[in-house]
Each structure stands twice: as C-alpha cells, then as structure tokens.
Amino acid sequence: MERLKGKVVVITGAGSGIGRSAAELMGREGARVVVADHNTQGAEETAALVEGAGGRALPVTVDVTDESSVVGMIDAAVGEFGELHVLCNHVGGTNPRKDLDLLRMDMAEFDRAVALNVRSTLLGTRHALPHLIRAGGGSVINTASVAALVGDVLQTSYGAVKAAVVSITKSIAVQYGPQRVRCNAIAPGAVMTPALEDNLPDDVIEALKGGNALPYLGSPEDIGHAMVFLASDESRYLTGQLLVIDGGMTMQSSAAPGRRAMLPG
C-alpha cells in the first residue's frame, strides 16, 4: 500500500521484538528505516528484514543514554537519506529482578531506568526536532506502557518512568504542534516479545492472559501496526494522545474473570 512512501523513519530498540516488527512493517509500507539498537547484530538482522520487505534500511549501533551516540544516530539518518520525518523512541524497560517494590528496589536500577526510558526520549526528540521541522512537520512516537496507568507490586521504577514518557509526549505535542510536529505515545499491555518470555515464568504469562478482556496476549505486530498508523499521514489530526493497546487489561474489572463463571451456560 506504500502508506509511508517517501518517509524516513528512525526506530530505537529495533533490534528485536516490537521495534523489529515496526521496522519491518514500515519497510513494507515504503519507508526508509534507520534501525537503531545497542545490539549491532540485532540491528543488522532487522535491517535485512526491512530490505526483504521492500524498504530501504540503515542499521545503526546506538547507546540512547549517551547524547553523542544519539546525535550520531540522527546524523547518520539524515546523512544517508537526506531528511527525517518520523522518530520512534521505542527503547526502554527495566530489570524486573532489580526493579522491585519500594523497600527492596535497587536505586541504581532506578537511575538506569530514568536514563534508558526518560532521558533517551528527551535526547532523541531534542536532536530529531530540527530535522522534522525542516521537513515541514513529522511524527514522534514514544513507547510508554500500561504500567504508567496502574499500580503494581514490583517494577516501581518502570511505572514511574513510563508515566514520565506520557507527560513528555503531551508537552512535545503542545510545544511543537505549530511547526506541524505531532507526538503521540503507545502503551502496550502484555505482548509476547522475547523480553517477556525471557523474564516471566509460564504461570505468570498464563495469569496475564486471564487478566485480559481478550483471551490472548498481543504479538509484536499488534503494536507495530499501530506505530505504522501513527507514522503515516492517516493520523495527521492526532497528537498528544496515549494509545492503549492491551487486550482490554486496564479497562476490565478485576472481578470480571471470576464472574464469568456466574453466567448461565
């Protein structure tokens, strides 16, 4: 369909999972994609998938917590493709074995979480904005999480930093809307990424399914398709919004799964 024909897109955290899926889908829609990740091999593998899907790709190794590395990423994008239209600040996360409840959380992990999730979003956007404005406008897509919307028994840092990403998204939308720069955030729920499968035991994954209104967990492609929409001109009148993609997890009453059994057969 070439919904992104002519657009240059930078995606951080594109070496696997949701970021990889978004890159491949955007390539399929005609985008030129800068595949940025700290894992060089992962970035190169994703770039090959983008090329195989019909797009053009440039793999870039980046440390999003280091400003000079972020500047290099943006410069590489503009140097290779001449312009920039879309930035996906996707990289993020915390270590759930260190990011626990408040009394037991590792404060060094909190500092890392701020750098990886919040500071990286600010840095990426700060250095992309002049190019987006020069191109006549563009789209910034930030990855938040449903953790920003609810309380939890662990990952205290993760919920806090993703809430900050939501707030930053609104500020960017207001500050640069007059220059035709849109900024929106996506809040995924439980998605079957390699990171989720590696960090959560099977019984916890099954419990997550039970907490959804839908009877399954999402796939990386479910989030990737939404990112394609936000990157495209189809979303030209949408800015400052949080798009929750969670299978109904956050809107469902905690009593609903048990009460289903009360329904007549």
mmCIF file of C-alpha atoms in Angstrom:
data_model
loop_
_atom_site.group_PDB
_atom_site.id
_atom_site.type_symbol
_atom_site.label_atom_id
_atom_site.label_comp_id
_atom_site.label_asym_id
_atom_site.label_seq_id
_atom_site.Cartn_x
_atom_site.Cartn_y
_atom_site.Cartn_z
ATOM 1 C CA MET A 1 0.000 0.000 0.000
ATOM 2 C CA GLU A 2 3.033 2.304 0.455
ATOM 3 C CA ARG A 3 1.405 4.298 3.251
ATOM 4 C CA LEU A 4 4.866 5.554 4.253
ATOM 5 C CA LYS A 5 6.319 6.106 0.798
ATOM 6 C CA GLY A 6 8.956 8.821 0.878
ATOM 7 C CA LYS A 7 9.228 8.913 4.669
ATOM 8 C CA VAL A 8 12.447 8.449 6.616
ATOM 9 C CA VAL A 9 11.958 6.767 9.983
ATOM 10 C CA VAL A 10 14.323 6.269 12.927
ATOM 11 C CA ILE A 11 13.368 3.499 15.359
ATOM 12 C CA THR A 12 15.370 2.902 18.526
ATOM 13 C CA GLY A 13 15.286 -0.544 20.094
ATOM 14 C CA ALA A 14 14.614 -2.007 16.664
ATOM 15 C CA GLY A 15 16.928 -4.982 17.016
ATOM 16 C CA SER A 16 14.210 -7.321 18.293
ATOM 17 C CA GLY A 17 10.613 -7.590 19.483
ATOM 18 C CA ILE A 18 8.169 -4.754 18.868
ATOM 19 C CA GLY A 19 10.809 -2.452 17.386
ATOM 20 C CA ARG A 20 11.826 -5.095 14.852
ATOM 21 C CA SER A 21 8.208 -5.723 13.888
ATOM 22 C CA ALA A 22 7.543 -1.991 13.461
ATOM 23 C CA ALA A 23 10.638 -1.587 11.290
ATOM 24 C CA GLU A 24 9.667 -4.466 9.035
ATOM 25 C CA LEU A 25 6.068 -3.259 8.695
ATOM 26 C CA MET A 26 7.208 0.275 7.912
ATOM 27 C CA GLY A 27 9.597 -1.036 5.288
ATOM 28 C CA ARG A 28 6.725 -2.934 3.736
ATOM 29 C CA GLU A 29 4.846 0.382 3.537
ATOM 30 C CA GLY A 30 7.670 2.055 1.621
ATOM 31 C CA ALA A 31 9.613 3.759 4.427
ATOM 32 C CA ARG A 32 13.341 4.217 4.573
ATOM 33 C CA VAL A 33 14.177 2.950 8.040
ATOM 34 C CA VAL A 34 17.110 3.618 10.329
ATOM 35 C CA VAL A 35 17.252 0.519 12.515
ATOM 36 C CA ALA A 36 18.915 1.636 15.746
ATOM 37 C CA ASP A 37 19.868 -0.662 18.603
ATOM 38 C CA HIS A 38 22.698 -1.215 21.099
ATOM 39 C CA ASN A 39 22.970 -4.746 19.678
ATOM 40 C CA THR A 40 24.761 -4.393 16.345
ATOM 41 C CA GLN A 41 23.876 -7.894 15.189
ATOM 42 C CA GLY A 42 20.206 -7.408 16.035
ATOM 43 C CA ALA A 43 20.121 -4.110 14.130
ATOM 44 C CA GLU A 44 21.720 -5.717 11.078
ATOM 45 C CA GLU A 45 19.277 -8.643 11.165
ATOM 46 C CA THR A 46 16.306 -6.280 11.355
ATOM 47 C CA ALA A 47 17.706 -4.159 8.532
ATOM 48 C CA ALA A 48 17.868 -7.271 6.354
ATOM 49 C CA LEU A 49 14.208 -7.973 7.123
ATOM 50 C CA VAL A 50 13.261 -4.410 6.172
ATOM 51 C CA GLU A 51 15.112 -4.726 2.887
ATOM 52 C CA GLY A 52 13.419 -8.061 2.293
ATOM 53 C CA ALA A 53 10.054 -6.408 2.849
ATOM 54 C CA GLY A 54 10.779 -3.911 0.081
ATOM 55 C CA GLY A 55 12.046 -0.984 2.120
ATOM 56 C CA ARG A 56 15.477 0.568 2.483
ATOM 57 C CA ALA A 57 17.291 0.227 5.773
ATOM 58 C CA LEU A 58 20.349 1.515 7.581
ATOM 59 C CA PRO A 59 21.472 -0.350 10.707
ATOM 60 C CA VAL A 60 22.975 1.905 13.385
ATOM 61 C CA THR A 61 24.516 0.933 16.700
ATOM 62 C CA VAL A 62 23.387 3.378 19.388
ATOM 63 C CA ASP A 63 23.552 3.902 23.129
ATOM 64 C CA VAL A 64 20.450 6.008 23.772
ATOM 65 C CA THR A 65 21.717 7.010 27.215
ATOM 66 C CA ASP A 66 24.727 8.765 25.615
ATOM 67 C CA GLU A 67 23.965 12.080 23.920
ATOM 68 C CA SER A 68 26.846 11.903 21.449
ATOM 69 C CA SER A 69 25.652 8.472 20.339
ATOM 70 C CA VAL A 70 22.104 9.781 19.842
ATOM 71 C CA VAL A 71 23.441 12.706 17.798
ATOM 72 C CA GLY A 72 25.387 10.229 15.685
ATOM 73 C CA MET A 73 22.227 8.206 15.084
ATOM 74 C CA ILE A 74 20.259 11.223 13.853
ATOM 75 C CA ASP A 75 23.194 12.468 11.769
ATOM 76 C CA ALA A 76 23.504 9.006 10.192
ATOM 77 C CA ALA A 77 19.828 9.048 9.237
ATOM 78 C CA VAL A 78 19.971 12.475 7.613
ATOM 79 C CA GLY A 79 23.353 11.780 6.051
ATOM 80 C CA GLU A 80 22.098 8.572 4.419
ATOM 81 C CA PHE A 81 18.581 9.614 3.415
ATOM 82 C CA GLY A 82 18.730 13.426 3.343
ATOM 83 C CA GLU A 83 15.814 14.122 5.677
ATOM 84 C CA LEU A 84 13.810 12.827 8.630
ATOM 85 C CA HIS A 85 10.043 12.516 9.087
ATOM 86 C CA VAL A 86 9.409 10.058 11.920
ATOM 87 C CA LEU A 87 11.144 9.235 15.198
ATOM 88 C CA CYS A 88 10.108 6.217 17.255
ATOM 89 C CA ASN A 89 11.552 6.422 20.765
ATOM 90 C CA HIS A 90 10.958 2.764 21.444
ATOM 91 C CA VAL A 91 13.883 1.538 23.512
ATOM 92 C CA GLY A 92 13.245 1.189 27.240
ATOM 93 C CA GLY A 93 12.484 -1.184 30.090
ATOM 94 C CA THR A 94 13.887 -2.176 33.471
ATOM 95 C CA ASN A 95 15.257 -5.361 35.022
ATOM 96 C CA PRO A 96 12.314 -6.880 36.955
ATOM 97 C CA ARG A 97 14.742 -8.780 39.194
ATOM 98 C CA LYS A 98 16.152 -5.478 40.460
ATOM 99 C CA ASP A 99 13.166 -3.164 39.978
ATOM 100 C CA LEU A 100 11.073 -4.446 42.890
ATOM 101 C CA ASP A 101 8.802 -2.844 45.485
ATOM 102 C CA LEU A 102 9.925 0.427 47.043
ATOM 103 C CA LEU A 103 11.766 -1.014 50.060
ATOM 104 C CA ARG A 104 13.635 -3.615 48.037
ATOM 105 C CA MET A 105 14.240 -1.891 44.729
ATOM 106 C CA ASP A 106 17.783 -1.265 43.552
ATOM 107 C CA MET A 107 18.226 2.524 43.343
ATOM 108 C CA ALA A 108 20.970 2.109 40.771
ATOM 109 C CA GLU A 109 18.349 0.365 38.603
ATOM 110 C CA PHE A 110 16.042 3.360 39.100
ATOM 111 C CA ASP A 111 18.763 5.691 37.829
ATOM 112 C CA ARG A 112 19.328 3.394 34.849
ATOM 113 C CA ALA A 113 15.573 3.352 34.183
ATOM 114 C CA VAL A 114 15.432 7.143 34.059
ATOM 115 C CA ALA A 115 18.343 7.260 31.621
ATOM 116 C CA LEU A 116 17.058 4.456 29.406
ATOM 117 C CA ASN A 117 13.399 5.486 29.250
ATOM 118 C CA VAL A 118 13.092 9.199 30.031
ATOM 119 C CA ARG A 119 16.387 10.802 29.131
ATOM 120 C CA SER A 120 16.598 8.810 25.902
ATOM 121 C CA THR A 121 13.157 10.063 24.848
ATOM 122 C CA LEU A 122 14.163 13.653 25.540
ATOM 123 C CA LEU A 123 17.505 13.318 23.774
ATOM 124 C CA GLY A 124 16.167 11.561 20.705
ATOM 125 C CA THR A 125 13.373 14.073 20.248
ATOM 126 C CA ARG A 126 15.583 17.078 21.005
ATOM 127 C CA HIS A 127 18.012 16.183 18.233
ATOM 128 C CA ALA A 128 15.373 14.998 15.747
ATOM 129 C CA LEU A 129 13.131 18.065 16.063
ATOM 130 C CA PRO A 130 15.126 20.473 13.871
ATOM 131 C CA HIS A 131 15.046 17.944 11.037
ATOM 132 C CA LEU A 132 11.336 17.197 11.484
ATOM 133 C CA ILE A 133 10.563 20.916 11.400
ATOM 134 C CA ARG A 134 12.793 21.402 8.354
ATOM 135 C CA ALA A 135 10.863 18.631 6.575
ATOM 136 C CA GLY A 136 7.618 20.550 7.101
ATOM 137 C CA GLY A 137 6.496 18.500 10.085
ATOM 138 C CA GLY A 138 6.579 14.921 11.223
ATOM 139 C CA SER A 139 5.651 12.383 13.857
ATOM 140 C CA VAL A 140 7.283 11.429 17.145
ATOM 141 C CA ILE A 141 6.082 8.111 18.557
ATOM 142 C CA ASN A 142 7.005 7.314 22.154
ATOM 143 C CA THR A 143 6.609 3.903 23.731
ATOM 144 C CA ALA A 144 5.075 4.088 27.197
ATOM 145 C CA SER A 145 3.333 1.163 28.925
ATOM 146 C CA VAL A 146 0.158 0.272 30.781
ATOM 147 C CA ALA A 147 2.486 0.289 33.807
ATOM 148 C CA ALA A 148 2.111 4.080 33.677
ATOM 149 C CA LEU A 149 -1.619 3.736 34.331
ATOM 150 C CA VAL A 150 -1.864 1.229 37.185
ATOM 151 C CA GLY A 151 -0.094 0.310 40.416
ATOM 152 C CA ASP A 152 1.858 -2.924 40.723
ATOM 153 C CA VAL A 153 3.657 -4.976 43.350
ATOM 154 C CA LEU A 154 7.016 -4.625 41.600
ATOM 155 C CA GLN A 155 8.737 -2.632 38.830
ATOM 156 C CA THR A 156 8.152 0.612 40.719
ATOM 157 C CA SER A 157 10.726 2.375 38.559
ATOM 158 C CA TYR A 158 9.180 1.144 35.324
ATOM 159 C CA GLY A 159 5.753 2.554 36.114
ATOM 160 C CA ALA A 160 7.265 5.882 37.144
ATOM 161 C CA VAL A 161 9.458 6.364 34.085
ATOM 162 C CA LYS A 162 6.722 5.343 31.670
ATOM 163 C CA ALA A 163 4.363 7.845 33.317
ATOM 164 C CA ALA A 164 7.044 10.446 32.674
ATOM 165 C CA VAL A 165 7.114 9.428 28.996
ATOM 166 C CA VAL A 166 3.355 10.063 28.790
ATOM 167 C CA SER A 167 3.789 13.539 30.267
ATOM 168 C CA ILE A 168 6.719 14.334 27.967
ATOM 169 C CA THR A 169 4.604 13.273 24.989
ATOM 170 C CA LYS A 170 1.938 15.852 25.825
ATOM 171 C CA SER A 171 4.483 18.629 26.270
ATOM 172 C CA ILE A 172 6.172 17.909 22.936
ATOM 173 C CA ALA A 173 2.783 17.850 21.198
ATOM 174 C CA VAL A 174 1.859 21.268 22.593
ATOM 175 C CA GLN A 175 5.253 22.891 22.124
ATOM 176 C CA TYR A 176 5.842 21.839 18.515
ATOM 177 C CA GLY A 177 2.347 21.419 17.120
ATOM 178 C CA PRO A 178 2.565 24.868 15.487
ATOM 179 C CA GLN A 179 5.520 23.519 13.471
ATOM 180 C CA ARG A 180 3.355 20.555 12.372
ATOM 181 C CA VAL A 181 5.176 18.047 14.556
ATOM 182 C CA ARG A 182 2.835 15.500 16.090
ATOM 183 C CA CYS A 183 3.752 13.498 19.164
ATOM 184 C CA ASN A 184 1.832 10.504 20.490
ATOM 185 C CA ALA A 185 2.561 7.600 22.792
ATOM 186 C CA ILE A 186 1.654 3.936 22.723
ATOM 187 C CA ALA A 187 1.002 1.977 25.912
ATOM 188 C CA PRO A 188 1.346 -1.739 25.197
ATOM 189 C CA GLY A 189 -0.011 -4.292 27.604
ATOM 190 C CA ALA A 190 1.451 -7.785 27.839
ATOM 191 C CA VAL A 191 2.990 -8.631 24.461
ATOM 192 C CA MET A 192 4.738 -11.894 23.629
ATOM 193 C CA THR A 193 8.168 -10.434 22.970
ATOM 194 C CA PRO A 194 11.456 -12.231 23.642
ATOM 195 C CA ALA A 195 11.943 -9.954 26.663
ATOM 196 C CA LEU A 196 8.621 -11.007 28.200
ATOM 197 C CA GLU A 197 9.216 -14.690 27.569
ATOM 198 C CA ASP A 198 12.743 -14.499 28.999
ATOM 199 C CA ASN A 199 11.773 -12.640 32.182
ATOM 200 C CA LEU A 200 8.421 -14.107 33.205
ATOM 201 C CA PRO A 201 7.649 -17.713 34.173
ATOM 202 C CA ASP A 202 4.911 -19.597 32.316
ATOM 203 C CA ASP A 203 2.412 -19.373 35.178
ATOM 204 C CA VAL A 204 2.723 -15.582 35.264
ATOM 205 C CA ILE A 205 2.206 -15.405 31.489
ATOM 206 C CA GLU A 206 -0.944 -17.513 31.837
ATOM 207 C CA ALA A 207 -2.167 -15.217 34.604
ATOM 208 C CA LEU A 208 -1.631 -12.226 32.320
ATOM 209 C CA LYS A 209 -3.867 -13.843 29.714
ATOM 210 C CA GLY A 210 -6.573 -14.225 32.362
ATOM 211 C CA GLY A 211 -6.396 -10.514 33.107
ATOM 212 C CA ASN A 212 -7.241 -9.512 29.541
ATOM 213 C CA ALA A 213 -10.719 -8.959 28.167
ATOM 214 C CA LEU A 214 -9.483 -10.775 25.059
ATOM 215 C CA PRO A 215 -8.437 -14.416 25.565
ATOM 216 C CA TYR A 216 -4.863 -13.991 24.333
ATOM 217 C CA LEU A 217 -1.785 -11.819 24.652
ATOM 218 C CA GLY A 218 -0.661 -9.453 21.944
ATOM 219 C CA SER A 219 2.065 -10.021 19.386
ATOM 220 C CA PRO A 220 4.775 -7.516 18.391
ATOM 221 C CA GLU A 221 2.893 -6.975 15.132
ATOM 222 C CA ASP A 222 -0.170 -5.721 17.032
ATOM 223 C CA ILE A 223 1.898 -2.806 18.320
ATOM 224 C CA GLY A 224 3.848 -2.417 15.081
ATOM 225 C CA HIS A 225 0.666 -1.829 13.075
ATOM 226 C CA ALA A 226 -0.325 0.980 15.443
ATOM 227 C CA MET A 227 3.100 2.551 15.018
ATOM 228 C CA VAL A 228 2.670 2.456 11.236
ATOM 229 C CA PHE A 229 -0.630 4.323 11.640
ATOM 230 C CA LEU A 230 0.969 6.983 13.843
ATOM 231 C CA ALA A 231 3.851 7.366 11.403
ATOM 232 C CA SER A 232 1.507 7.806 8.449
ATOM 233 C CA ASP A 233 -0.491 10.820 7.319
ATOM 234 C CA GLU A 234 -3.631 8.909 8.297
ATOM 235 C CA SER A 235 -3.033 10.180 11.833
ATOM 236 C CA ARG A 236 -2.359 13.793 10.797
ATOM 237 C CA TYR A 237 -5.003 15.165 13.207
ATOM 238 C CA LEU A 238 -3.920 13.069 16.198
ATOM 239 C CA THR A 239 -1.423 14.468 18.675
ATOM 240 C CA GLY A 240 -0.698 14.421 22.397
ATOM 241 C CA GLN A 241 -2.573 11.157 22.815
ATOM 242 C CA LEU A 242 -1.867 7.870 24.574
ATOM 243 C CA LEU A 243 -2.998 4.862 22.564
ATOM 244 C CA VAL A 244 -3.536 1.929 24.947
ATOM 245 C CA ILE A 245 -3.096 -1.439 23.224
ATOM 246 C CA ASP A 246 -3.542 -4.007 25.968
ATOM 247 C CA GLY A 247 -6.251 -6.512 25.058
ATOM 248 C CA GLY A 248 -8.596 -4.791 27.486
ATOM 249 C CA MET A 249 -6.370 -5.342 30.534
ATOM 250 C CA THR A 250 -6.657 -1.891 32.067
ATOM 251 C CA MET A 251 -10.363 -1.386 31.372
ATOM 252 C CA GLN A 252 -11.552 -4.703 32.777
ATOM 253 C CA SER A 253 -12.797 -5.033 36.354
ATOM 254 C CA SER A 254 -10.556 -7.282 38.444
ATOM 255 C CA ALA A 255 -13.699 -9.236 39.339
ATOM 256 C CA ALA A 256 -14.674 -9.897 35.715
ATOM 257 C CA PRO A 257 -12.668 -13.110 35.115
ATOM 258 C CA GLY A 258 -14.180 -14.815 38.170
ATOM 259 C CA ARG A 259 -17.686 -13.517 37.494
ATOM 260 C CA ARG A 260 -17.716 -15.076 34.025
ATOM 261 C CA ALA A 261 -18.354 -18.393 35.727
ATOM 262 C CA MET A 262 -21.649 -16.977 37.079
ATOM 263 C CA LEU A 263 -23.060 -16.572 33.602
ATOM 264 C CA PRO A 264 -25.555 -19.226 32.552
ATOM 265 C CA GLY A 265 -24.188 -21.789 30.134
#
